mmCIF file of C-alpha atoms in Angstrom:
data_model
loop_
_atom_site.group_PDB
_atom_site.id
_atom_site.type_symbol
_atom_site.label_atom_id
_atom_site.label_comp_id
_atom_site.label_asym_id
_atom_site.label_seq_id
_atom_site.Cartn_x
_atom_site.Cartn_y
_atom_site.Cartn_z
ATOM 1 C CA UNK A 1 4.015 -93.894 -95.762
ATOM 2 C CA UNK A 2 2.799 -96.490 -98.266
ATOM 3 C CA UNK A 3 4.906 -97.421 -101.287
ATOM 4 C CA UNK A 4 2.346 -95.716 -103.545
ATOM 5 C CA UNK A 5 2.508 -92.484 -101.548
ATOM 6 C CA UNK A 6 6.304 -92.674 -101.586
ATOM 7 C CA UNK A 7 6.412 -92.966 -105.384
ATOM 8 C CA UNK A 8 3.858 -90.158 -105.854
ATOM 9 C CA UNK A 9 5.816 -87.839 -103.561
ATOM 10 C CA UNK A 10 8.978 -88.323 -105.610
ATOM 11 C CA UNK A 11 7.133 -87.910 -108.920
ATOM 12 C CA UNK A 12 5.606 -84.658 -107.635
ATOM 13 C CA UNK A 13 9.119 -83.468 -106.856
ATOM 14 C CA UNK A 14 9.932 -84.164 -110.511
ATOM 15 C CA UNK A 15 6.919 -82.046 -111.523
ATOM 16 C CA UNK A 16 8.153 -79.200 -109.320
ATOM 17 C CA UNK A 17 11.421 -79.291 -111.252
ATOM 18 C CA UNK A 18 9.679 -79.563 -114.631
ATOM 19 C CA UNK A 19 7.638 -76.410 -113.985
ATOM 20 C CA UNK A 20 10.860 -74.408 -113.874
ATOM 21 C CA UNK A 21 11.172 -74.966 -117.615
ATOM 22 C CA UNK A 22 7.604 -74.031 -118.593
ATOM 23 C CA UNK A 23 7.711 -71.363 -121.278
ATOM 24 C CA UNK A 24 11.367 -71.988 -122.074
ATOM 25 C CA UNK A 25 11.490 -75.411 -123.736
ATOM 26 C CA UNK A 26 9.218 -74.969 -126.770
ATOM 27 C CA UNK A 27 8.970 -76.791 -129.123
ATOM 28 C CA UNK A 28 10.044 -79.445 -126.611
ATOM 29 C CA UNK A 29 7.976 -80.386 -123.543
ATOM 30 C CA UNK A 30 8.840 -79.336 -120.004
ATOM 31 C CA UNK A 31 10.266 -82.363 -118.183
ATOM 32 C CA UNK A 32 11.598 -83.031 -114.697
ATOM 33 C CA UNK A 33 13.614 -85.987 -113.419
ATOM 34 C CA UNK A 34 14.531 -87.269 -109.946
ATOM 35 C CA UNK A 35 16.963 -90.114 -109.186
ATOM 36 C CA UNK A 36 16.711 -91.887 -105.839
ATOM 37 C CA UNK A 37 19.195 -94.328 -104.265
ATOM 38 C CA UNK A 38 18.412 -96.067 -100.960
ATOM 39 C CA UNK A 39 15.601 -93.611 -100.290
ATOM 40 C CA UNK A 40 17.789 -90.534 -100.827
ATOM 41 C CA UNK A 41 17.560 -88.146 -103.782
ATOM 42 C CA UNK A 42 20.965 -88.245 -105.466
ATOM 43 C CA UNK A 43 20.162 -86.549 -108.761
ATOM 44 C CA UNK A 44 17.722 -83.937 -110.039
ATOM 45 C CA UNK A 45 17.253 -82.085 -113.292
ATOM 46 C CA UNK A 46 14.840 -80.383 -115.629
ATOM 47 C CA UNK A 47 14.840 -79.473 -119.288
ATOM 48 C CA UNK A 48 15.793 -75.808 -119.396
ATOM 49 C CA UNK A 49 15.766 -74.855 -123.060
ATOM 50 C CA UNK A 50 15.335 -76.515 -126.456
ATOM 51 C CA UNK A 51 18.682 -77.718 -127.783
ATOM 52 C CA UNK A 52 20.198 -78.148 -124.323
ATOM 53 C CA UNK A 53 20.489 -81.401 -122.288
ATOM 54 C CA UNK A 54 17.232 -82.999 -121.213
ATOM 55 C CA UNK A 55 16.097 -83.482 -117.616
ATOM 56 C CA UNK A 56 17.431 -87.047 -117.397
ATOM 57 C CA UNK A 57 20.910 -85.990 -118.464
ATOM 58 C CA UNK A 58 21.116 -83.281 -115.803
ATOM 59 C CA UNK A 59 19.923 -85.727 -113.144
ATOM 60 C CA UNK A 60 22.365 -88.454 -114.236
ATOM 61 C CA UNK A 61 25.282 -86.017 -114.166
ATOM 62 C CA UNK A 62 24.383 -85.006 -110.629
ATOM 63 C CA UNK A 63 23.950 -88.607 -109.473
ATOM 64 C CA UNK A 64 27.144 -89.935 -111.038
ATOM 65 C CA UNK A 65 27.902 -93.534 -110.001
ATOM 66 C CA UNK A 66 25.012 -93.436 -107.514
ATOM 67 C CA UNK A 67 22.626 -93.778 -110.468
ATOM 68 C CA UNK A 68 23.496 -97.481 -110.790
ATOM 69 C CA UNK A 69 20.616 -99.512 -109.418
ATOM 70 C CA UNK A 70 18.679 -96.359 -108.489
ATOM 71 C CA UNK A 71 15.024 -95.459 -109.074
ATOM 72 C CA UNK A 72 14.283 -92.805 -111.683
ATOM 73 C CA UNK A 73 11.142 -90.653 -111.704
ATOM 74 C CA UNK A 74 10.521 -88.724 -114.929
ATOM 75 C CA UNK A 75 7.436 -86.694 -115.874
ATOM 76 C CA UNK A 76 7.454 -87.789 -119.535
ATOM 77 C CA UNK A 77 8.745 -90.833 -121.374
ATOM 78 C CA UNK A 78 12.505 -90.561 -122.050
ATOM 79 C CA UNK A 79 13.189 -89.754 -125.689
ATOM 80 C CA UNK A 80 14.352 -92.506 -128.033
ATOM 81 C CA UNK A 81 15.526 -90.572 -131.072
ATOM 82 C CA UNK A 82 18.498 -88.428 -131.998
ATOM 83 C CA UNK A 83 17.463 -84.788 -132.244
ATOM 84 C CA UNK A 84 19.634 -81.927 -131.098
ATOM 85 C CA UNK A 85 20.569 -84.157 -128.148
ATOM 86 C CA UNK A 86 21.159 -87.956 -127.859
ATOM 87 C CA UNK A 87 18.376 -90.302 -126.684
ATOM 88 C CA UNK A 88 17.722 -90.185 -122.923
ATOM 89 C CA UNK A 89 16.502 -93.790 -122.915
ATOM 90 C CA UNK A 90 19.978 -94.919 -123.972
ATOM 91 C CA UNK A 91 21.569 -92.737 -121.284
ATOM 92 C CA UNK A 92 19.455 -94.338 -118.545
ATOM 93 C CA UNK A 93 20.347 -97.831 -119.781
ATOM 94 C CA UNK A 94 24.056 -96.963 -119.927
ATOM 95 C CA UNK A 95 23.909 -95.629 -116.351
ATOM 96 C CA UNK A 96 22.531 -98.970 -115.148
ATOM 97 C CA UNK A 97 19.511 -97.587 -113.292
ATOM 98 C CA UNK A 98 17.325 -100.055 -111.443
ATOM 99 C CA UNK A 99 13.749 -98.926 -112.054
ATOM 100 C CA UNK A 100 12.096 -96.148 -114.046
ATOM 101 C CA UNK A 101 8.757 -94.525 -113.201
ATOM 102 C CA UNK A 102 7.217 -92.587 -116.118
ATOM 103 C CA UNK A 103 4.215 -90.283 -115.707
ATOM 104 C CA UNK A 104 3.003 -90.651 -119.305
ATOM 105 C CA UNK A 105 4.044 -91.967 -122.693
ATOM 106 C CA UNK A 106 5.289 -89.249 -125.035
ATOM 107 C CA UNK A 107 2.545 -88.432 -127.608
ATOM 108 C CA UNK A 108 5.231 -87.472 -130.117
ATOM 109 C CA UNK A 109 5.119 -90.127 -132.896
ATOM 110 C CA UNK A 110 8.943 -90.112 -132.926
ATOM 111 C CA UNK A 111 8.860 -91.510 -129.389
ATOM 112 C CA UNK A 112 5.380 -92.917 -128.548
ATOM 113 C CA UNK A 113 6.512 -95.890 -126.468
ATOM 114 C CA UNK A 114 9.909 -96.391 -128.103
ATOM 115 C CA UNK A 115 11.783 -94.968 -125.114
ATOM 116 C CA UNK A 116 9.982 -97.296 -122.706
ATOM 117 C CA UNK A 117 10.668 -100.243 -125.037
ATOM 118 C CA UNK A 118 14.409 -99.514 -125.113
ATOM 119 C CA UNK A 119 14.624 -99.417 -121.323
ATOM 120 C CA UNK A 120 12.560 -102.571 -120.843
ATOM 121 C CA UNK A 121 14.599 -104.438 -123.466
ATOM 122 C CA UNK A 122 17.652 -103.778 -121.280
ATOM 123 C CA UNK A 123 15.949 -105.632 -118.432
ATOM 124 C CA UNK A 124 14.989 -102.507 -116.461
ATOM 125 C CA UNK A 125 11.517 -102.364 -114.899
ATOM 126 C CA UNK A 126 9.414 -99.470 -116.198
ATOM 127 C CA UNK A 127 6.148 -98.324 -114.585
ATOM 128 C CA UNK A 128 3.991 -95.972 -116.691
ATOM 129 C CA UNK A 129 1.055 -93.819 -115.548
ATOM 130 C CA UNK A 130 2.163 -92.461 -112.185
ATOM 131 C CA UNK A 131 0.509 -88.989 -111.963
ATOM 132 C CA UNK A 132 -0.399 -89.119 -115.661
ATOM 133 C CA UNK A 133 -3.093 -86.431 -115.416
ATOM 134 C CA UNK A 134 -0.596 -83.933 -113.963
ATOM 135 C CA UNK A 135 1.759 -84.691 -116.829
ATOM 136 C CA UNK A 136 -0.910 -83.963 -119.440
ATOM 137 C CA UNK A 137 -1.843 -80.691 -117.739
ATOM 138 C CA UNK A 138 1.786 -79.642 -117.453
ATOM 139 C CA UNK A 139 2.404 -80.047 -121.172
ATOM 140 C CA UNK A 140 -1.059 -79.453 -122.650
ATOM 141 C CA UNK A 141 0.298 -77.105 -125.367
ATOM 142 C CA UNK A 142 2.930 -79.684 -126.383
ATOM 143 C CA UNK A 143 0.359 -82.492 -126.474
ATOM 144 C CA UNK A 144 -2.033 -80.414 -128.589
ATOM 145 C CA UNK A 145 0.660 -79.309 -131.017
ATOM 146 C CA UNK A 146 2.443 -82.630 -131.477
ATOM 147 C CA UNK A 147 -0.822 -84.519 -132.088
ATOM 148 C CA UNK A 148 -2.653 -81.988 -134.293
ATOM 149 C CA UNK A 149 -0.056 -79.520 -135.564
ATOM 150 C CA UNK A 150 -2.141 -76.708 -134.042
ATOM 151 C CA UNK A 151 -1.271 -74.385 -131.158
ATOM 152 C CA UNK A 152 -3.043 -74.669 -127.804
ATOM 153 C CA UNK A 153 -5.317 -71.604 -127.524
ATOM 154 C CA UNK A 154 -6.030 -70.058 -124.115
ATOM 155 C CA UNK A 155 -8.798 -67.451 -124.041
ATOM 156 C CA UNK A 156 -8.124 -64.996 -121.194
ATOM 157 C CA UNK A 157 -10.378 -62.167 -120.080
ATOM 158 C CA UNK A 158 -11.081 -59.903 -117.110
ATOM 159 C CA UNK A 159 -14.774 -59.443 -116.345
ATOM 160 C CA UNK A 160 -17.097 -57.927 -113.782
ATOM 161 C CA UNK A 161 -19.554 -60.201 -112.011
ATOM 162 C CA UNK A 162 -22.234 -59.179 -114.509
ATOM 163 C CA UNK A 163 -20.020 -60.238 -117.415
ATOM 164 C CA UNK A 164 -18.702 -56.869 -118.649
ATOM 165 C CA UNK A 165 -15.206 -56.379 -120.041
ATOM 166 C CA UNK A 166 -15.634 -52.592 -120.148
ATOM 167 C CA UNK A 167 -18.215 -49.922 -119.449
ATOM 168 C CA UNK A 168 -20.403 -48.527 -122.238
ATOM 169 C CA UNK A 169 -17.809 -45.768 -122.748
ATOM 170 C CA UNK A 170 -15.078 -48.371 -123.264
ATOM 171 C CA UNK A 171 -13.305 -47.844 -119.933
ATOM 172 C CA UNK A 172 -11.696 -51.039 -118.656
ATOM 173 C CA UNK A 173 -8.821 -49.882 -116.414
ATOM 174 C CA UNK A 174 -8.744 -51.628 -114.206
ATOM 175 C CA UNK A 175 -11.352 -54.352 -113.807
ATOM 176 C CA UNK A 176 -9.234 -56.749 -111.787
ATOM 177 C CA UNK A 177 -6.603 -56.149 -109.128
ATOM 178 C CA UNK A 178 -2.836 -56.055 -109.243
ATOM 179 C CA UNK A 179 -2.378 -59.720 -108.300
ATOM 180 C CA UNK A 180 -4.510 -60.842 -111.229
ATOM 181 C CA UNK A 181 -2.635 -58.564 -113.599
ATOM 182 C CA UNK A 182 0.685 -59.966 -112.418
ATOM 183 C CA UNK A 183 -0.596 -63.484 -113.041
ATOM 184 C CA UNK A 184 -1.603 -62.510 -116.580
ATOM 185 C CA UNK A 185 1.901 -61.198 -117.254
ATOM 186 C CA UNK A 186 3.299 -64.481 -115.896
ATOM 187 C CA UNK A 187 1.061 -66.250 -118.416
ATOM 188 C CA UNK A 188 2.406 -64.045 -121.188
ATOM 189 C CA UNK A 189 5.931 -65.006 -120.159
ATOM 190 C CA UNK A 190 5.075 -68.706 -120.492
ATOM 191 C CA UNK A 191 3.254 -68.797 -123.848
ATOM 192 C CA UNK A 192 4.765 -68.709 -127.311
ATOM 193 C CA UNK A 193 2.443 -66.047 -128.687
ATOM 194 C CA UNK A 194 -0.185 -63.519 -127.656
ATOM 195 C CA UNK A 195 -3.008 -62.680 -130.068
ATOM 196 C CA UNK A 196 -5.429 -59.776 -130.444
ATOM 197 C CA UNK A 197 -7.701 -58.439 -133.154
ATOM 198 C CA UNK A 198 -7.180 -55.201 -135.027
ATOM 199 C CA UNK A 199 -10.095 -53.601 -133.154
ATOM 200 C CA UNK A 200 -8.177 -53.924 -129.891
ATOM 201 C CA UNK A 201 -5.041 -52.447 -131.468
ATOM 202 C CA UNK A 202 -6.909 -49.459 -132.890
ATOM 203 C CA UNK A 203 -8.805 -48.825 -129.647
ATOM 204 C CA UNK A 204 -6.122 -49.478 -127.017
ATOM 205 C CA UNK A 205 -2.761 -49.407 -128.857
ATOM 206 C CA UNK A 206 -1.351 -52.148 -126.565
ATOM 207 C CA UNK A 207 2.308 -53.126 -126.256
ATOM 208 C CA UNK A 208 1.549 -56.803 -125.537
ATOM 209 C CA UNK A 209 4.744 -57.170 -123.531
ATOM 210 C CA UNK A 210 5.599 -58.731 -120.173
ATOM 211 C CA UNK A 211 5.627 -56.185 -117.377
ATOM 212 C CA UNK A 212 5.381 -56.216 -113.569
ATOM 213 C CA UNK A 213 7.877 -59.111 -113.439
ATOM 214 C CA UNK A 214 11.006 -60.371 -115.135
ATOM 215 C CA UNK A 215 10.305 -62.428 -118.219
ATOM 216 C CA UNK A 216 10.435 -62.631 -121.973
ATOM 217 C CA UNK A 217 7.949 -61.146 -124.393
ATOM 218 C CA UNK A 218 5.942 -63.612 -126.497
ATOM 219 C CA UNK A 219 5.460 -63.293 -130.231
ATOM 220 C CA UNK A 220 2.740 -60.686 -130.894
ATOM 221 C CA UNK A 221 0.065 -61.717 -133.432
ATOM 222 C CA UNK A 222 -2.506 -59.224 -134.718
ATOM 223 C CA UNK A 223 -5.435 -60.480 -136.795
ATOM 224 C CA UNK A 224 -5.907 -57.644 -139.272
ATOM 225 C CA UNK A 225 -7.764 -58.886 -142.338
ATOM 226 C CA UNK A 226 -7.851 -55.512 -144.114
ATOM 227 C CA UNK A 227 -4.383 -54.350 -143.058
ATOM 228 C CA UNK A 228 -5.570 -51.329 -141.073
ATOM 229 C CA UNK A 229 -2.785 -51.353 -138.493
ATOM 230 C CA UNK A 230 -0.928 -48.067 -138.054
ATOM 231 C CA UNK A 231 2.795 -47.933 -138.661
ATOM 232 C CA UNK A 232 2.989 -45.922 -135.426
ATOM 233 C CA UNK A 233 1.378 -48.639 -133.273
ATOM 234 C CA UNK A 234 3.252 -49.040 -130.000
ATOM 235 C CA UNK A 235 4.009 -52.699 -130.541
ATOM 236 C CA UNK A 236 5.992 -51.648 -133.633
ATOM 237 C CA UNK A 237 7.774 -48.699 -132.032
ATOM 238 C CA UNK A 238 8.333 -50.111 -128.527
ATOM 239 C CA UNK A 239 11.650 -51.898 -128.024
ATOM 240 C CA UNK A 240 11.045 -55.630 -127.509
ATOM 241 C CA UNK A 241 12.908 -58.857 -128.118
ATOM 242 C CA UNK A 242 9.815 -60.419 -129.714
ATOM 243 C CA UNK A 243 8.469 -59.929 -133.190
ATOM 244 C CA UNK A 244 5.067 -58.808 -134.455
ATOM 245 C CA UNK A 245 3.134 -60.891 -136.972
ATOM 246 C CA UNK A 246 0.165 -59.343 -138.773
ATOM 247 C CA UNK A 247 -2.242 -61.989 -140.066
ATOM 248 C CA UNK A 248 -4.040 -60.588 -143.080
ATOM 249 C CA UNK A 249 -5.744 -61.449 -146.364
ATOM 250 C CA UNK A 250 -4.120 -58.520 -148.165
ATOM 251 C CA UNK A 251 -0.898 -59.163 -150.066
ATOM 252 C CA UNK A 252 0.694 -55.870 -149.157
ATOM 253 C CA UNK A 253 0.871 -52.686 -151.196
ATOM 254 C CA UNK A 254 2.225 -49.451 -149.762
ATOM 255 C CA UNK A 255 0.747 -50.094 -146.304
ATOM 256 C CA UNK A 256 2.226 -53.570 -146.198
ATOM 257 C CA UNK A 257 5.661 -52.308 -147.207
ATOM 258 C CA UNK A 258 5.522 -49.572 -144.578
ATOM 259 C CA UNK A 259 4.624 -52.089 -141.885
ATOM 260 C CA UNK A 260 7.463 -54.357 -142.966
ATOM 261 C CA UNK A 261 9.854 -51.421 -142.726
ATOM 262 C CA UNK A 262 8.707 -51.041 -139.106
ATOM 263 C CA UNK A 263 9.740 -54.656 -138.452
ATOM 264 C CA UNK A 264 6.355 -56.347 -138.770
ATOM 265 C CA UNK A 265 5.968 -59.657 -140.567
ATOM 266 C CA UNK A 266 2.945 -60.028 -142.831
ATOM 267 C CA UNK A 267 1.385 -63.481 -142.749
ATOM 268 C CA UNK A 268 -1.063 -63.771 -145.639
ATOM 269 C CA UNK A 269 -3.812 -66.271 -144.819
ATOM 270 C CA UNK A 270 -6.715 -67.811 -146.651
ATOM 271 C CA UNK A 271 -9.964 -65.865 -146.552
ATOM 272 C CA UNK A 272 -13.208 -66.968 -144.946
ATOM 273 C CA UNK A 273 -16.300 -64.768 -145.118
ATOM 274 C CA UNK A 274 -14.118 -61.769 -145.966
ATOM 275 C CA UNK A 275 -11.805 -62.268 -142.970
ATOM 276 C CA UNK A 276 -8.707 -64.226 -142.055
ATOM 277 C CA UNK A 277 -9.467 -67.944 -141.949
ATOM 278 C CA UNK A 278 -8.600 -68.680 -138.309
ATOM 279 C CA UNK A 279 -7.955 -72.375 -138.887
ATOM 280 C CA UNK A 280 -5.502 -71.532 -141.660
ATOM 281 C CA UNK A 281 -3.846 -68.996 -139.361
ATOM 282 C CA UNK A 282 -3.462 -71.574 -136.576
ATOM 283 C CA UNK A 283 -2.013 -74.096 -139.010
ATOM 284 C CA UNK A 284 0.537 -71.572 -140.234
ATOM 285 C CA UNK A 285 1.533 -70.609 -136.699
ATOM 286 C CA UNK A 286 1.735 -74.258 -135.673
ATOM 287 C CA UNK A 287 3.974 -75.015 -138.652
ATOM 288 C CA UNK A 288 6.466 -72.425 -137.415
ATOM 289 C CA UNK A 289 6.599 -74.034 -133.977
ATOM 290 C CA UNK A 290 4.101 -71.929 -132.046
ATOM 291 C CA UNK A 291 2.653 -74.319 -129.457
ATOM 292 C CA UNK A 292 0.646 -71.973 -127.246
ATOM 293 C CA UNK A 293 -1.361 -68.790 -127.819
ATOM 294 C CA UNK A 294 -2.845 -66.450 -125.230
ATOM 295 C CA UNK A 295 -5.924 -64.933 -126.864
ATOM 296 C CA UNK A 296 -6.541 -61.581 -125.204
ATOM 297 C CA UNK A 297 -8.984 -59.690 -127.384
ATOM 298 C CA UNK A 298 -11.205 -58.375 -128.588
ATOM 299 C CA UNK A 299 -14.812 -59.414 -128.562
ATOM 300 C CA UNK A 300 -15.099 -60.045 -132.314
ATOM 301 C CA UNK A 301 -12.033 -62.281 -132.446
ATOM 302 C CA UNK A 302 -12.960 -64.099 -129.224
ATOM 303 C CA UNK A 303 -16.443 -64.735 -130.587
ATOM 304 C CA UNK A 304 -15.122 -66.247 -133.805
ATOM 305 C CA UNK A 305 -12.651 -68.467 -131.950
ATOM 306 C CA UNK A 306 -15.230 -69.835 -129.513
ATOM 307 C CA UNK A 307 -17.936 -70.320 -132.171
ATOM 308 C CA UNK A 308 -15.534 -72.256 -134.410
ATOM 309 C CA UNK A 309 -14.459 -74.526 -131.569
ATOM 310 C CA UNK A 310 -10.859 -73.285 -131.619
ATOM 311 C CA UNK A 311 -10.476 -72.404 -127.928
ATOM 312 C CA UNK A 312 -8.768 -75.127 -125.877
ATOM 313 C CA UNK A 313 -8.882 -73.466 -122.449
ATOM 314 C CA UNK A 314 -10.527 -70.441 -120.852
ATOM 315 C CA UNK A 315 -9.188 -68.366 -117.975
ATOM 316 C CA UNK A 316 -11.736 -65.812 -116.783
ATOM 317 C CA UNK A 317 -10.752 -63.383 -114.041
ATOM 318 C CA UNK A 318 -13.878 -62.083 -112.281
ATOM 319 C CA UNK A 319 -13.632 -58.919 -110.204
ATOM 320 C CA UNK A 320 -16.006 -58.213 -107.327
ATOM 321 C CA UNK A 321 -17.592 -55.384 -109.289
ATOM 322 C CA UNK A 322 -20.884 -54.790 -111.096
ATOM 323 C CA UNK A 323 -21.335 -52.352 -113.988
ATOM 324 C CA UNK A 324 -25.113 -52.529 -113.491
ATOM 325 C CA UNK A 325 -26.109 -51.372 -116.931
ATOM 326 C CA UNK A 326 -24.920 -51.238 -120.493
ATOM 327 C CA UNK A 327 -21.372 -52.291 -121.114
ATOM 328 C CA UNK A 328 -19.185 -54.408 -123.373
ATOM 329 C CA UNK A 329 -19.247 -58.175 -123.205
ATOM 330 C CA UNK A 330 -16.631 -60.807 -123.885
ATOM 331 C CA UNK A 331 -18.116 -61.876 -127.233
ATOM 332 C CA UNK A 332 -19.843 -60.239 -130.168
ATOM 333 C CA UNK A 333 -21.703 -61.961 -132.966
ATOM 334 C CA UNK A 334 -24.251 -64.714 -132.964
ATOM 335 C CA UNK A 335 -24.173 -67.091 -130.024
ATOM 336 C CA UNK A 336 -26.218 -70.095 -128.972
ATOM 337 C CA UNK A 337 -29.952 -69.516 -129.423
ATOM 338 C CA UNK A 338 -30.949 -72.471 -127.259
ATOM 339 C CA UNK A 339 -29.391 -73.330 -123.910
ATOM 340 C CA UNK A 340 -28.963 -76.882 -125.196
ATOM 341 C CA UNK A 341 -26.522 -75.463 -127.765
ATOM 342 C CA UNK A 342 -24.411 -73.585 -125.214
ATOM 343 C CA UNK A 343 -20.772 -74.660 -124.996
ATOM 344 C CA UNK A 344 -20.021 -76.681 -121.881
ATOM 345 C CA UNK A 345 -16.786 -76.546 -119.901
ATOM 346 C CA UNK A 346 -15.069 -79.550 -118.344
ATOM 347 C CA UNK A 347 -12.513 -79.799 -115.526
ATOM 348 C CA UNK A 348 -13.592 -76.431 -114.158
ATOM 349 C CA UNK A 349 -11.533 -75.034 -111.275
ATOM 350 C CA UNK A 350 -11.897 -71.918 -109.128
ATOM 351 C CA UNK A 351 -9.156 -69.930 -107.410
ATOM 352 C CA UNK A 352 -9.081 -66.794 -105.296
ATOM 353 C CA UNK A 353 -6.594 -64.222 -106.626
ATOM 354 C CA UNK A 354 -6.571 -61.366 -104.141
ATOM 355 C CA UNK A 355 -10.052 -59.844 -104.357
ATOM 356 C CA UNK A 356 -10.700 -61.564 -107.705
ATOM 357 C CA UNK A 357 -11.821 -65.040 -108.729
ATOM 358 C CA UNK A 358 -10.222 -67.084 -111.501
ATOM 359 C CA UNK A 359 -12.388 -69.618 -113.328
ATOM 360 C CA UNK A 360 -10.508 -72.075 -115.525
ATOM 361 C CA UNK A 361 -12.064 -74.677 -117.782
ATOM 362 C CA UNK A 362 -11.871 -76.543 -121.082
ATOM 363 C CA UNK A 363 -14.576 -75.860 -123.714
ATOM 364 C CA UNK A 364 -16.039 -78.577 -125.865
ATOM 365 C CA UNK A 365 -14.281 -78.730 -129.211
ATOM 366 C CA UNK A 366 -17.292 -78.066 -131.402
ATOM 367 C CA UNK A 367 -18.758 -75.294 -133.507
ATOM 368 C CA UNK A 368 -21.963 -73.525 -132.584
ATOM 369 C CA UNK A 369 -24.853 -74.030 -135.010
ATOM 370 C CA UNK A 370 -25.248 -71.238 -137.554
#
């Protein structure tokens, strides 16, 4: 095995550890760390929850005195500032490690190279960029939020091969198979919030909880410009550890007070064309620490998000089925009139999920012409 392959193998082990914290560390990134002495892993750790020790600290505790002179592999630059925990860069220097391999520099302005500088100033060799792409993918919500203040928006949908999300009668249960549905609930467990429009709530009365596996419910966000949500909606009456936020342009009144009494939080947003201004909504959610949003419906809301260039990632689950006639599509509203104006996806991947196919990609961040 070449030296490069050796280093990549150990960094990928650090990524395996980091993934254990995905969905639990917000507003911090998910980070993994591996410490190696004489070719043997002597310390491992990952960041488990915001406010608790970081990955490097767990790995150093496990390694003990064996950390002196050892190689350290960490998926993100060690922090250099005092937050709820002390700086990890200082901890690595104090432990006397020999070399540090960093996947990527932390985009957080509070760090942004400062951690690497501290370690190098102590005379320790630091190599940056090993498996950098994997690091960006692992923490794409963190990177988006810390650099823009906005949450990372994932548009998810189940579709037939002819692009229908439901039949003409509105029936959509079930388009995809059980394995795809379990994956969606795993996604819900890992995001900070799940968002739907009021049309979906009125039509389907969803719970928006994590089922089919053990996990935690994300924050539920309903875009309801005119405050039409029923006080008897299941997401208000179903027991859940997460809250429900209703984004609206209406200050309140009797309906607002009744919804508050049911435990809902009203988030009054700026108005755009008679509806909630989605950019203002994202800014408000980002300001309260929401880093990732799973956008699940419906067609009106999805159309507005994609047309305004607010979708960061799409995850489309295609079932091996054809409606073969009229049915409901993923988007409503005006789309591209010329193929040259269609939104392109980059870094597209395909995966087989049971009998279904998952297409993942990243839309261009631009608005469609109106």
